[in-house]
CSV table of C-alpha atoms and ligand atoms in Angstrom, one decimal:
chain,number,residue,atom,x,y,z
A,1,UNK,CA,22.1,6.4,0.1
A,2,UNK,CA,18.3,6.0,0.0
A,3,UNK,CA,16.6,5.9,2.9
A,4,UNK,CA,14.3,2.7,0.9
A,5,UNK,CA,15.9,0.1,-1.6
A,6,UNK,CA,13.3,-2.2,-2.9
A,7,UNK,CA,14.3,-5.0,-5.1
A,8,UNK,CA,11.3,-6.9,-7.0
A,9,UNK,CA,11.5,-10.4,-8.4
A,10,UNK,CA,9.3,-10.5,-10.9
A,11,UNK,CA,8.7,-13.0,-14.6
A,12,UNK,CA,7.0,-9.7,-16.0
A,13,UNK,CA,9.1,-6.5,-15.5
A,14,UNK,CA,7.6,-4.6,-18.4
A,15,UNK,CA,5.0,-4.5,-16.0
A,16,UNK,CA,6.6,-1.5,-14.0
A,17,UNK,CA,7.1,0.7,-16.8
A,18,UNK,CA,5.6,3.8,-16.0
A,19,UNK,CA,4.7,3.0,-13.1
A,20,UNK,CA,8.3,3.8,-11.6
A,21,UNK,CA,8.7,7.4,-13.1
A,22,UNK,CA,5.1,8.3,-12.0
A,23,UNK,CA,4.3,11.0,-9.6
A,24,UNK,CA,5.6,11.4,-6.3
A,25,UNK,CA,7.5,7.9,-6.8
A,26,UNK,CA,9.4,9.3,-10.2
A,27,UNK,CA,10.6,12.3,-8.2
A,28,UNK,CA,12.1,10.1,-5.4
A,29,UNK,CA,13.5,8.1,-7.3
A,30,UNK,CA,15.4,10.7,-8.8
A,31,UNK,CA,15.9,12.7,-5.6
A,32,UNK,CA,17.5,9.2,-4.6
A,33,UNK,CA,15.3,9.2,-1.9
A,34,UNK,CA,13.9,5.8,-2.9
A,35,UNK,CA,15.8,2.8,-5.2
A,36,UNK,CA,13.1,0.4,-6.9
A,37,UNK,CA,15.0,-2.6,-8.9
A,38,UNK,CA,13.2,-4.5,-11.1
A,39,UNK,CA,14.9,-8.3,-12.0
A,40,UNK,CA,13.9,-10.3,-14.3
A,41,UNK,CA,13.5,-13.5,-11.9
A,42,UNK,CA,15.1,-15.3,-15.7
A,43,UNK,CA,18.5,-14.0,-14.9
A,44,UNK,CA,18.5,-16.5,-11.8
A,45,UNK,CA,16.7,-19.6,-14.0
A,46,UNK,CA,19.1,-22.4,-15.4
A,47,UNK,CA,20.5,-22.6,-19.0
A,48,UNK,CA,19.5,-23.4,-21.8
A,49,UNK,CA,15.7,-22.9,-21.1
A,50,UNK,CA,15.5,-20.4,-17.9
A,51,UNK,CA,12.2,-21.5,-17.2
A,52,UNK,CA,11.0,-19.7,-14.2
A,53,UNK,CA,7.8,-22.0,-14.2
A,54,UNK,CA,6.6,-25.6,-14.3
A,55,UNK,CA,3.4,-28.0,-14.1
A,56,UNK,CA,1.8,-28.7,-10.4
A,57,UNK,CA,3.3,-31.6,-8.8
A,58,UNK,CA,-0.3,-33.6,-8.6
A,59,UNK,CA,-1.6,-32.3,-11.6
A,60,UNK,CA,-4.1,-29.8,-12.5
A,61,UNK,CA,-4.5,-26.8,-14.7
A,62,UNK,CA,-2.0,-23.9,-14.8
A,63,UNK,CA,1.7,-23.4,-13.8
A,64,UNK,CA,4.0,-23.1,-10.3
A,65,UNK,CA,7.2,-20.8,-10.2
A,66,UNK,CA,9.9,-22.6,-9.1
A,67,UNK,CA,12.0,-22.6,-6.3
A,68,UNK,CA,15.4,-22.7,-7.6
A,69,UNK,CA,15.6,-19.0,-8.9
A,70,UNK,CA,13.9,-17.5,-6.4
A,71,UNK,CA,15.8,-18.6,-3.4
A,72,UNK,CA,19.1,-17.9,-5.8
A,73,UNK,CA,17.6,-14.3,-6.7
A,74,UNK,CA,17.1,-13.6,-2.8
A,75,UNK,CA,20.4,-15.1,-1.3
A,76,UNK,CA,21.9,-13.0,-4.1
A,77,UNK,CA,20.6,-9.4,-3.9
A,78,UNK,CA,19.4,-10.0,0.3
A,79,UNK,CA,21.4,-7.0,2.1
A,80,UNK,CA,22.3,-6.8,5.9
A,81,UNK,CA,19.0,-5.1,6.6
A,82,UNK,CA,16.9,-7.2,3.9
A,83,UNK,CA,13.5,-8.1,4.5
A,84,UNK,CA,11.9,-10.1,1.8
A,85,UNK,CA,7.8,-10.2,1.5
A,86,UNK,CA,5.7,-12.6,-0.8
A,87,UNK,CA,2.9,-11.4,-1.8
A,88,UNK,CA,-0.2,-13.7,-2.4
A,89,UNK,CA,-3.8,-13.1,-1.8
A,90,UNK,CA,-3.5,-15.8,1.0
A,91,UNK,CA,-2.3,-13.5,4.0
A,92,UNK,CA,-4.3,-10.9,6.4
A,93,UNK,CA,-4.6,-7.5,4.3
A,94,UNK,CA,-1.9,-5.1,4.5
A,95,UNK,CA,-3.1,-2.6,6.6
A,96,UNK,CA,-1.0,1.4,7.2
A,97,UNK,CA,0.6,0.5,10.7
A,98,UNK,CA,2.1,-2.4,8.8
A,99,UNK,CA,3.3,-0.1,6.2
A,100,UNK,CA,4.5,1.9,8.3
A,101,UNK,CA,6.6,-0.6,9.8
A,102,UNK,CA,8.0,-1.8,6.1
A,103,UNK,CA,8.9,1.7,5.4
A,104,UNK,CA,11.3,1.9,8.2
A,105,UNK,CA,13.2,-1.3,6.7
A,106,UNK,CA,16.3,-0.8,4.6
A,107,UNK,CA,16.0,-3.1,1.9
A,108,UNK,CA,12.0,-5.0,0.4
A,109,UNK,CA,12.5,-7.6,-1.5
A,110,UNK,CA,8.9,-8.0,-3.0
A,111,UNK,CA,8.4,-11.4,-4.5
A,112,UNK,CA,5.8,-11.7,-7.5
A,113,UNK,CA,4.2,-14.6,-7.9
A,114,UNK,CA,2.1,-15.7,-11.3
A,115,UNK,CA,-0.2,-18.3,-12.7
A,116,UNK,CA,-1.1,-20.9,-9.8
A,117,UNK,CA,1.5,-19.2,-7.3
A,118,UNK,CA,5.0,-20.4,-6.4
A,119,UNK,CA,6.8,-23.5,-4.8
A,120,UNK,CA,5.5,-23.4,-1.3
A,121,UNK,CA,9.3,-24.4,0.0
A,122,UNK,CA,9.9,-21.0,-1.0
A,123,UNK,CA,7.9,-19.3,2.5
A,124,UNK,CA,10.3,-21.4,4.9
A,125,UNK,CA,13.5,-20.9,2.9
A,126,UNK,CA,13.4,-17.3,2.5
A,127,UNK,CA,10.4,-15.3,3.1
A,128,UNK,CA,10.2,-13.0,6.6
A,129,UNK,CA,6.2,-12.1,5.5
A,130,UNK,CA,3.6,-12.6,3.7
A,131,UNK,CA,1.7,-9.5,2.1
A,132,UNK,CA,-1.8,-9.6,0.4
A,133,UNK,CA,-3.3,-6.4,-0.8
A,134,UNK,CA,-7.3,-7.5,-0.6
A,135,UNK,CA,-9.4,-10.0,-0.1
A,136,UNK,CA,-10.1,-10.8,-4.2
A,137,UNK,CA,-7.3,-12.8,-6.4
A,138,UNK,CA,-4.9,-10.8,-9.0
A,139,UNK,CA,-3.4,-12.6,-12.0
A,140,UNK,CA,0.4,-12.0,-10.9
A,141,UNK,CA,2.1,-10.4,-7.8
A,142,UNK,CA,3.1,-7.4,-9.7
A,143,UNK,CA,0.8,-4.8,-9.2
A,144,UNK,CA,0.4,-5.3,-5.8
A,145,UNK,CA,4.0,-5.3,-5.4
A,146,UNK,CA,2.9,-1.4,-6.9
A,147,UNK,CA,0.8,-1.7,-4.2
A,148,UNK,CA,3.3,-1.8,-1.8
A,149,UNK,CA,5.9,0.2,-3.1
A,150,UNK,CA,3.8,3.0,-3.4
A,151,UNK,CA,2.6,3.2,0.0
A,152,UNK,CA,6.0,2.4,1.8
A,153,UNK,CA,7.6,5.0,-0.1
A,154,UNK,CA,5.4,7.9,0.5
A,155,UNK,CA,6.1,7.7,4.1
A,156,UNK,CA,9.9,7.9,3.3
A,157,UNK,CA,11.2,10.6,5.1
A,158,UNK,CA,11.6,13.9,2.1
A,159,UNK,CA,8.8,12.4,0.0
A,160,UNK,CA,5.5,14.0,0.8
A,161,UNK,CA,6.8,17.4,1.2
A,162,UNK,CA,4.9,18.2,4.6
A,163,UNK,CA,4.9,15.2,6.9
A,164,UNK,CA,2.0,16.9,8.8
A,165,UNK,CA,-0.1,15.9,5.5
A,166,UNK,CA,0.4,12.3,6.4
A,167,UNK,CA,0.0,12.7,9.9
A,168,UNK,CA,-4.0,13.8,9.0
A,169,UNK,CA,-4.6,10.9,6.6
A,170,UNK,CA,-7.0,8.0,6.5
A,171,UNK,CA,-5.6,5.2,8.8
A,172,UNK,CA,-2.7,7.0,10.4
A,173,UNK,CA,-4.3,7.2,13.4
A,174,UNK,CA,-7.0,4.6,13.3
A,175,UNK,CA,-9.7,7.5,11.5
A,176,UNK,CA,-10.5,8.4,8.1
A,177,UNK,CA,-9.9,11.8,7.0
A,178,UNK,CA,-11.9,14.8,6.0
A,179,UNK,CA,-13.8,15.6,3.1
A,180,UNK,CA,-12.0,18.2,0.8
A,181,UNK,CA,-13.0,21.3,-1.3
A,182,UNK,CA,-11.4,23.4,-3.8
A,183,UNK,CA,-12.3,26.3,-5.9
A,184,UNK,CA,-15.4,26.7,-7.4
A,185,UNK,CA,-17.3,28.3,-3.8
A,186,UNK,CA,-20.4,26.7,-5.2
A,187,UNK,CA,-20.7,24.0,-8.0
A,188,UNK,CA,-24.3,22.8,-9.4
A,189,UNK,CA,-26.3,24.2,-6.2
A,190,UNK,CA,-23.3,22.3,-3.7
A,191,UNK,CA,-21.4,25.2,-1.7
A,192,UNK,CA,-18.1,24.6,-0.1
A,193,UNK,CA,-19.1,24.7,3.8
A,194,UNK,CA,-18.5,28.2,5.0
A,195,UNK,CA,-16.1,27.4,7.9
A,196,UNK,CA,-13.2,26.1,5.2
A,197,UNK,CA,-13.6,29.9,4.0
A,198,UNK,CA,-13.7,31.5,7.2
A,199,UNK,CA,-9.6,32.0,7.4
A,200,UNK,CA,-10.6,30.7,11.1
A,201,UNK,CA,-7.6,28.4,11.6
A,202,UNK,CA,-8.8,26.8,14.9
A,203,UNK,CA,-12.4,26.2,14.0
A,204,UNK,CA,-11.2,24.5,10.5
A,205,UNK,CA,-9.0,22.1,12.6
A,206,UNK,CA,-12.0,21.3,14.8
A,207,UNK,CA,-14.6,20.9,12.3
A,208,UNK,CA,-12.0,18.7,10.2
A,209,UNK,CA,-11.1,16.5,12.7
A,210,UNK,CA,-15.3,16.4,13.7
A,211,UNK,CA,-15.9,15.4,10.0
A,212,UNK,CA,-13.3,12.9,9.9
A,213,UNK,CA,-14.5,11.1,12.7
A,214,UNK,CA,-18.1,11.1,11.3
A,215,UNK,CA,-17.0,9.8,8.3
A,216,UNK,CA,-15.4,7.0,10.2
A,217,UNK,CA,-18.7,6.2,12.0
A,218,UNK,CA,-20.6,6.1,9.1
A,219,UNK,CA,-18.1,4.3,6.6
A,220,UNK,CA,-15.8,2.5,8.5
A,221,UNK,CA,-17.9,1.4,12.2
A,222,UNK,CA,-14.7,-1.3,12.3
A,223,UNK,CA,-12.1,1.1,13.2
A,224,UNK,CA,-13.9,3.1,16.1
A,225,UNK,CA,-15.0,-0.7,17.4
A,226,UNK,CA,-10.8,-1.1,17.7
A,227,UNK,CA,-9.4,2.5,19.0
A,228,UNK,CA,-13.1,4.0,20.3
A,229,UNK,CA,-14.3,7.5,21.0
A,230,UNK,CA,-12.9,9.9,23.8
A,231,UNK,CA,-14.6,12.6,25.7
A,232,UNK,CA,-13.5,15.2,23.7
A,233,UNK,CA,-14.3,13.4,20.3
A,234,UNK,CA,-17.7,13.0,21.0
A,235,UNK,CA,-18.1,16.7,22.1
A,236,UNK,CA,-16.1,17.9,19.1
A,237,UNK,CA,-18.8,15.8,17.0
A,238,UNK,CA,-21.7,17.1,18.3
A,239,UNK,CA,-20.2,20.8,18.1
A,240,UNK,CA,-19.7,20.2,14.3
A,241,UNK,CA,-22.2,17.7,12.7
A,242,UNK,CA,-21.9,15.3,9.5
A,243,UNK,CA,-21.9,18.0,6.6
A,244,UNK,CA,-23.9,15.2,4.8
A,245,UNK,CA,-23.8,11.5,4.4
A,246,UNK,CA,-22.0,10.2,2.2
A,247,UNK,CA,-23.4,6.8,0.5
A,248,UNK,CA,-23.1,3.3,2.6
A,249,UNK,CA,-20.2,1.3,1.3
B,1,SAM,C1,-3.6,-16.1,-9.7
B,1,SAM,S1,-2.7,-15.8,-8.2
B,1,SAM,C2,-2.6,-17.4,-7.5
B,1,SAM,C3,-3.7,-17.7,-6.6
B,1,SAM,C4,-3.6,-19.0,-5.9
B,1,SAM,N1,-3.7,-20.1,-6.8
B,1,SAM,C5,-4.6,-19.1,-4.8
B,1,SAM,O1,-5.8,-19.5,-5.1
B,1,SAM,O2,-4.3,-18.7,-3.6
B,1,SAM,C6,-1.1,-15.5,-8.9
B,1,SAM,C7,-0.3,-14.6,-8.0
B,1,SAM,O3,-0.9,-13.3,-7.9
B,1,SAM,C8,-0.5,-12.7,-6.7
B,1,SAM,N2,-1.7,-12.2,-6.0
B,1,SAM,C9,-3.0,-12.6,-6.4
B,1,SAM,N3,-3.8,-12.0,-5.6
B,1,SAM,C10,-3.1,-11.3,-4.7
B,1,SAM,C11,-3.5,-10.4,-3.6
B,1,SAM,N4,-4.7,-10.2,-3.2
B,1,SAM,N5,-2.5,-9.8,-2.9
B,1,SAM,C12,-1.2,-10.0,-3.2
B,1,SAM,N6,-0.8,-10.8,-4.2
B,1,SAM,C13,-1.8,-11.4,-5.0
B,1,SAM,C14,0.3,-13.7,-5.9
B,1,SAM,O4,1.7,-13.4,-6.1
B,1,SAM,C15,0.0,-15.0,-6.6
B,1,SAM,O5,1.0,-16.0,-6.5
């Protein structure tokens, strides 16, 4: 059984082509590590018509989804361990500890909404969370439903093939990560920094951590406000300074 079953209601599931088989998603997918539905929130709209949408109760431009399919779609497909979100650019921003926390649930049921946004009866009758991806507005729920489903799955256990990579990454542990270099040694006048060459495992785990925490401080002030500096931070950062600075966001 996969360890994640998402289930996304959706009026535009042509959306998700591609995306699905992409990557480190395609592969667990077929590994069967993680299931990704896509439905057609239609199938749950009444005959003749199946219109998923209709005008704004009070008028103005642009269209609502309803409420009847959506709460039908989600008592139907809802599973012992179901969690259903809703995504809408109205909620805090999705952040990784709450990603983290989605990708230990069973079942997502990720709830796209389109045009003006959908029935607000919809949020007491069936919806555990709220999800927005950013501060900005999309057109539909759809991509970042993507979004989502990208990030939860990655952390599903078998996906990323050494779980010490994600244990070093930006916003696992409050920090951003460290810069990274491949071959060529030197590119344009810009050389690797020697200690990544050195074959010195220690010192590259030092001046790693040093440079992700000054990439923190300069880039991201926010995070160190929250979770701070210790002792040995600070001396790690002063042993190793900023390779260079990177340009203000
Ligand atoms: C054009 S938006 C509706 C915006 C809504 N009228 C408002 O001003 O809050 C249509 C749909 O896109 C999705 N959406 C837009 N921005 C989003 C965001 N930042 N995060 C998550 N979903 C978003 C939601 O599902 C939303 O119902």
């Amino acid at each position: 059984m996969a360890s994640l079953r998402v289930d996304v209601l959706t009026t535009f599931p042509r959306a998700f082509d591609g995306f699905l088989d992409a990557s480190l998603l395609g592969k667990a997918r077929a590994a069967g590590i993680v299931e990704v539905r896509v439905h057609d929130l239609r199938a749950w709209a009444a005959e003749p018509q199946r219109r998923t949408d209709d005008y704004a109760y009070g008028g103005g431009p642009g269209m609502v989804l309803r409420v009847e399919p959506i709460v039908a779609a989600v008592e139907e497909l809802r599973q012992a361990d179901g969690w259903v979100g809703l995504l809408t650019p109205q909620a805090p921003p999705l952040t990784q500890p709450r990603v983290q926390a989605l990708a230990r649930r069973g079942q997502l049921i990720l709830i796209c909404g389109r045009y003006e946004g959908v029935d607000d009866r919809v949020r007491p009758l069936v919806v555990d969370e709220e999800i927005s991806v950013g501060d900005y507005v999309l057109s539909g729920g759809e991509a970042a439903a993507m979004v989502v489903i990208d990030a939860a799955a990655r952390l599903a256990p078998g996906v990323v093939g050494a779980a010490a990579s994600l244990q070093g990454e930006s916003h696992a542990a409050g920090r951003l990560s460290h810069p990274q270099f491949t071959r060529p040694e030197e590119f344009r006048g810009l050389r690797a920094p020697a200690v990544l060459l050195s074959g010195h495992h220690q010192r590259v785990a030092q001046w790693r951590r040093a440079q992700g925490l000054h990439r923190t401080q300069h880039l991201r002030p926010d995070l160190l406000v929250q979770r701070g500096l210790s002792n040995d931070e600070r001396a790690l950062m002063h042993q190793y300074p900023p390779i260079d600075t990177p340009p203000p966001p």
